[in-house]
Short mmCIF file of C-alpha atoms in Angstrom, two decimals:
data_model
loop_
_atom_site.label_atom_id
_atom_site.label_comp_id
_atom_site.label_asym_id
_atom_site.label_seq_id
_atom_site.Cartn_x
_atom_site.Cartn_y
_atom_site.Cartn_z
CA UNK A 18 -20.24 6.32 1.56
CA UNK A 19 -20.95 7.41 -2.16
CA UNK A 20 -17.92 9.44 -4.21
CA UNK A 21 -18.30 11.83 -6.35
CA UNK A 22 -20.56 10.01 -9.28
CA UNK A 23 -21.25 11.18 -12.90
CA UNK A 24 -23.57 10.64 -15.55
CA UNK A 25 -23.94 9.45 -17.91
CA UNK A 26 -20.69 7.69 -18.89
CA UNK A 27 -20.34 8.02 -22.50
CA UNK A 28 -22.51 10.23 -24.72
CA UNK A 29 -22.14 11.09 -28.15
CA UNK A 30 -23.83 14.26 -29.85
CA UNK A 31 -23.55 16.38 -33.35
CA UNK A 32 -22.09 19.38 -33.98
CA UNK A 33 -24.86 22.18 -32.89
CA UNK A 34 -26.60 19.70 -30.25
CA UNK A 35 -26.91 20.85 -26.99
CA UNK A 36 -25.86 18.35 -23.91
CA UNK A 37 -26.14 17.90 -20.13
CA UNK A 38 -24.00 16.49 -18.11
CA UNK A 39 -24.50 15.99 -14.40
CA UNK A 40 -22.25 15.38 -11.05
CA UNK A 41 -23.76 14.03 -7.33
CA UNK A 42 -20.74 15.15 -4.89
CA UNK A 43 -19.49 13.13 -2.17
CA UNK A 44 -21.48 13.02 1.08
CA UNK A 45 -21.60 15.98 2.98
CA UNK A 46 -19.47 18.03 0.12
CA UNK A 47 -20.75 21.35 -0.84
CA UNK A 48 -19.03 22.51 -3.61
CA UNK A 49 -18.88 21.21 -7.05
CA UNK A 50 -16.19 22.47 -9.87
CA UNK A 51 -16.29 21.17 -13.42
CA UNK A 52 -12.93 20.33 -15.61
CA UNK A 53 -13.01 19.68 -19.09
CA UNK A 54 -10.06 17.28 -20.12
CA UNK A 55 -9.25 16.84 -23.88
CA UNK A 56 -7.53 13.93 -25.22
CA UNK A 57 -3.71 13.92 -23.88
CA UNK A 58 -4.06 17.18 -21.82
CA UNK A 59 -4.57 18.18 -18.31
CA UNK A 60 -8.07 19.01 -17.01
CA UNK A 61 -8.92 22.66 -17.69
CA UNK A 62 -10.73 24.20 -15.57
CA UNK A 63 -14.48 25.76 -16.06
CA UNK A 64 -16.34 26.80 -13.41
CA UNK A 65 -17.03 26.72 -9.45
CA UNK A 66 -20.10 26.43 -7.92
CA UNK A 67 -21.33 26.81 -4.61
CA UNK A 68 -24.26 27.78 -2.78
CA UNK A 69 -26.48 27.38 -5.97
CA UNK A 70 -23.97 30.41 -7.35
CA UNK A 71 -21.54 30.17 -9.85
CA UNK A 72 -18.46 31.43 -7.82
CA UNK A 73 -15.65 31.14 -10.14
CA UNK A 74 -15.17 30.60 -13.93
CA UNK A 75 -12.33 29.24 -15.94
CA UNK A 76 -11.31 30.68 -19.57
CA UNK A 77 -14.24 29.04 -21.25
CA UNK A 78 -17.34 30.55 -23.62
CA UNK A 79 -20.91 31.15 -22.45
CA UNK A 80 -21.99 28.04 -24.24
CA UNK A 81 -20.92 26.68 -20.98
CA UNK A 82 -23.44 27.21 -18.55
CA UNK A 83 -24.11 25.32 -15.46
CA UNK A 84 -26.16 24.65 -12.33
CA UNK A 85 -26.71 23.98 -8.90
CA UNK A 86 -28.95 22.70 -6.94
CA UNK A 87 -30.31 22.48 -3.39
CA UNK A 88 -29.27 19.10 -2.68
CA UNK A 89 -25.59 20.54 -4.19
CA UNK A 90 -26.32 18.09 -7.30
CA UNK A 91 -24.91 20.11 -10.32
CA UNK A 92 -25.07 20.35 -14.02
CA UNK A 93 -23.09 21.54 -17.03
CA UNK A 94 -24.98 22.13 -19.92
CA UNK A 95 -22.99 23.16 -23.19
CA UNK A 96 -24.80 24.32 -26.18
CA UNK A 97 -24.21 24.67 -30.14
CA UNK A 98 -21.74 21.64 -29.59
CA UNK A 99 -17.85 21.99 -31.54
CA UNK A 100 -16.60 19.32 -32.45
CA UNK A 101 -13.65 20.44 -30.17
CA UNK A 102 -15.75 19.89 -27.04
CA UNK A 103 -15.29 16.58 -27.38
CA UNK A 104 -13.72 15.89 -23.98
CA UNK A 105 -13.48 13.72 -20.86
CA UNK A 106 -15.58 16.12 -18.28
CA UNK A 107 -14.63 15.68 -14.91
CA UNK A 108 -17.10 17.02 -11.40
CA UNK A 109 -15.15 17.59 -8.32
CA UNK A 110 -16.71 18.53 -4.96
CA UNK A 111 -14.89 19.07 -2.04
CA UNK A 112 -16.67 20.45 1.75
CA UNK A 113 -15.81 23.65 4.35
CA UNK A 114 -15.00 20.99 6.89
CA UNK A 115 -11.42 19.00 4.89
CA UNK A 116 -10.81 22.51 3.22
CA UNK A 117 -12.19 23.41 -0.03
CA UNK A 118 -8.47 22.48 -1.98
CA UNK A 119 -9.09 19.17 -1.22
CA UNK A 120 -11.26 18.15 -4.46
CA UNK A 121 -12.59 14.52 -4.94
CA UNK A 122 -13.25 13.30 -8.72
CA UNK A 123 -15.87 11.60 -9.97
CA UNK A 124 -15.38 9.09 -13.15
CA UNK A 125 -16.05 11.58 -15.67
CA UNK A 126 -18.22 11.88 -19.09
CA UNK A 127 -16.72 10.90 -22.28
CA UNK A 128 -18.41 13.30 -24.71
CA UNK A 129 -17.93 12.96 -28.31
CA UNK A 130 -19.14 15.63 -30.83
CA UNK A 131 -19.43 14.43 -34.41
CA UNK B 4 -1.62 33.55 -13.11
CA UNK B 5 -0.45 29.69 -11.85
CA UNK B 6 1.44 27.86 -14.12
CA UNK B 7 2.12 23.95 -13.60
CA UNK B 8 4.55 22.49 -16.24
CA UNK B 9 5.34 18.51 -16.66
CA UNK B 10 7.83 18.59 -18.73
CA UNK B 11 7.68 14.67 -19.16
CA UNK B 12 5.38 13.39 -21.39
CA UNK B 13 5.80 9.92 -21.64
CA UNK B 14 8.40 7.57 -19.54
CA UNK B 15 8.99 4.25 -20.06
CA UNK B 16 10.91 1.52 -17.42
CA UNK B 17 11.06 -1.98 -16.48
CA UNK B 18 9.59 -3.52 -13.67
CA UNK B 19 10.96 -2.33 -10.08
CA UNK B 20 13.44 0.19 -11.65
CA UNK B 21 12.57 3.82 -9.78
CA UNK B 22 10.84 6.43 -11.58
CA UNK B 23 10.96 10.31 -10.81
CA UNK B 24 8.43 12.44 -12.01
CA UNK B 25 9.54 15.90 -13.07
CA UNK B 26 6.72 18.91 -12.17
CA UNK B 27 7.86 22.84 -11.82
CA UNK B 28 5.11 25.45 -10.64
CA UNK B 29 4.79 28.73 -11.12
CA UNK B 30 2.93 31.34 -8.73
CA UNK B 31 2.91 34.75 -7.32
CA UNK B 32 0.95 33.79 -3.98
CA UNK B 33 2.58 33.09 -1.15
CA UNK B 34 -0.15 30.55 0.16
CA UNK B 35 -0.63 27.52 -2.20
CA UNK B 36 -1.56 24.17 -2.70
CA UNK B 37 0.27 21.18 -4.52
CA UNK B 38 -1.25 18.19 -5.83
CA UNK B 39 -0.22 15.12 -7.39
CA UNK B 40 -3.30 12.54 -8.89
CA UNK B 41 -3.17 9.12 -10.88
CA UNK B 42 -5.33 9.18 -13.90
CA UNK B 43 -5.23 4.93 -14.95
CA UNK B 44 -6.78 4.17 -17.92
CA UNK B 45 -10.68 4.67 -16.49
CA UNK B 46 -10.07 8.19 -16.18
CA UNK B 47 -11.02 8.67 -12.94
CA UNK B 48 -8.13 11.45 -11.49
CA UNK B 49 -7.03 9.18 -8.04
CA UNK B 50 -5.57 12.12 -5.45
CA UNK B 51 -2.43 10.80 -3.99
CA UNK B 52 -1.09 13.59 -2.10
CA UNK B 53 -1.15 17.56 -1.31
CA UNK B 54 1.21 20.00 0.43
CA UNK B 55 0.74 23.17 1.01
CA UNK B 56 3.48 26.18 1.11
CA UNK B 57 4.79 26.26 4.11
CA UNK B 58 5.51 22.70 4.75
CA UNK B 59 8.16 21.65 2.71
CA UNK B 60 8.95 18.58 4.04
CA UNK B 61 9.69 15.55 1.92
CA UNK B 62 7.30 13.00 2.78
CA UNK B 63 6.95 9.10 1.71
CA UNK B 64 4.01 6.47 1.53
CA UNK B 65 4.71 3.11 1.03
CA UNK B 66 6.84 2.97 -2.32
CA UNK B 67 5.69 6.98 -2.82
CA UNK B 68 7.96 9.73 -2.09
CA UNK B 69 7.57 13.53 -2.62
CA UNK B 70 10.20 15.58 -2.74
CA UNK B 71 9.33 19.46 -2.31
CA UNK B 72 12.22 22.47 -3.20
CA UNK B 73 10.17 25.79 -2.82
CA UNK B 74 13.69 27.49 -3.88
CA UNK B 75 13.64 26.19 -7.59
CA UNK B 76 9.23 25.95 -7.69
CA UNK B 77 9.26 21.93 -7.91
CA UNK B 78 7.71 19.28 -6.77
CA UNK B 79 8.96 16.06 -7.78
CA UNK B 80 7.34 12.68 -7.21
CA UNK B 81 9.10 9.24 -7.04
CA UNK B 82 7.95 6.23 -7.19
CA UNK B 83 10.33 3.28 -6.16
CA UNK B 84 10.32 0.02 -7.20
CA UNK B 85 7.70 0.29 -9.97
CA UNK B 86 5.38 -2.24 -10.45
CA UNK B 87 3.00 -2.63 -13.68
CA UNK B 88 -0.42 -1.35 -11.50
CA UNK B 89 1.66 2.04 -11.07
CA UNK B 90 0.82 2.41 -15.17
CA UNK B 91 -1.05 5.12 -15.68
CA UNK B 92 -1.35 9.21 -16.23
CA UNK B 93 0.12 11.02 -13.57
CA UNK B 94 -0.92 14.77 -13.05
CA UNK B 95 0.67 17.66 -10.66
CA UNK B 96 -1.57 20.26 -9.89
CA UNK B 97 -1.83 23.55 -7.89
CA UNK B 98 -4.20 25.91 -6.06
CA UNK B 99 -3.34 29.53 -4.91
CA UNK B 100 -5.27 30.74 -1.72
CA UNK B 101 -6.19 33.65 -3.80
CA UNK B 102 -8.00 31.85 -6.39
CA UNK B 103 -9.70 29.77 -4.18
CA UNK B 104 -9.53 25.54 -5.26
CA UNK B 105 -9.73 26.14 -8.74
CA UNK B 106 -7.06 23.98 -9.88
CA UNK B 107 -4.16 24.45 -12.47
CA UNK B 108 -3.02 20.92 -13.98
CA UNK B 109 0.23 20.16 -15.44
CA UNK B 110 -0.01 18.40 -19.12
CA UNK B 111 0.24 14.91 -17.16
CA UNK B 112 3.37 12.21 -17.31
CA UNK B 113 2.40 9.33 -19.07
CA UNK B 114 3.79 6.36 -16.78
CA UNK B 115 4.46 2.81 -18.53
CA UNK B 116 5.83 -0.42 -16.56
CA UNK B 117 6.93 -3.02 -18.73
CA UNK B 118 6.52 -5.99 -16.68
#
């Protein structure tokens, strides 16, 4: 049984690039939530989604967008790139059936913005 | 708003010496979650254990222990008899009903055992 798996691993953009990032959830999970984790901080949290919907958002800009789709695959796609987005980006996904607090991580993407 | 504070950055011990982990919540929900994760070195966050409000009974797994005071909002996490694979970030996290599982991390307890 597959985890939570992200790619791609490492990416590395410029400052006004634009950048997808993309999470598979566990088996049978339904929900996907992004975190963005900068170097020596907690994960932050950005948005929710479920049911192809975004269903909650964290304090972030509208350069982060994101998607889901029917298969409950997701992406994040953040455009005119800061150099402070550079980040570790963490996917969770978590399913109705072990309660929805229960979040498994995938491996993350290490973006850096030059 | 949830608040999660680690006040710990960085702790440092010898092999098989115990090691508690400090982490003090803030919340106005009654119903919550609380999390604690390993982040080693690959980054992938490694749950370890959650609790939610109205069981606040210590609990231990193997060399793990949890030890949960809802009267002072902490949740503290020991491990005992430290061994050099227990290196690594260690995050405490929590979820209000309310806000559904959007979780609020801590700033993370950086873990090192010196062999």
């Amino acid at each position: 049984d597959a985890g939570v798996t992200q790619s791609p691993t490492h990416l590395i953009k410029t400052r006004g690039q634009q950048v997808t990032l993309r999470c598979s959830p566990k088996s049978g999970h339904d929900t996907v939530s992004w975190y963005q984790q900068a170097l020596g901080q907690g994960p932050q949290f950005i948005f929710q989604y479920y049911e192809e919907e975004e269903r909650q958002r964290g304090n972030f800009p509208d350069r982060f967008s994101g998607h889901q789709f029917p298969n409950y695959s997701s992406e994040l796609n953040v455009n005119a790139l800061l150099l402070g987005d550079s980040a570790l980006y963490l996917c969770a996904s978590s399913s109705p059936l072990t309660g929805r607090n229960e979040q498994f991580f995938g491996p993350g993407t290490r973006l850096t913005v030059l | 708003a949830q608040k999660v504070t680690q006040a710990q950055t960085e702790i440092s011990v010898v092999e098989k010496e115990d090691v508690t982990l400090d982490c003090v919540y803030e919340t106005r929900d009654t119903t919550y979650y609380l999390f604690w994760y390993k982040q080693p070195p690959s980054g992938e966050l490694v749950f370890l254990i959650r609790r939610n409000s109205f069981d606040e009974q210590n609990e231990i797994s193997g060399r793990y222990s949890w030890n949960f005071q809802k009267s002072t909002s902490s949740f503290n996490f020991t491990i005992t008899a430290s061994q050099v694979v227990d290196s690594a970030v260690y995050f405490c996290a929590l979820t209000e009903e309310a806000a559904g599982n959007k979780l609020t991390f801590g700033g993370g307890t950086r873990v090192l055992v010196k062999p």
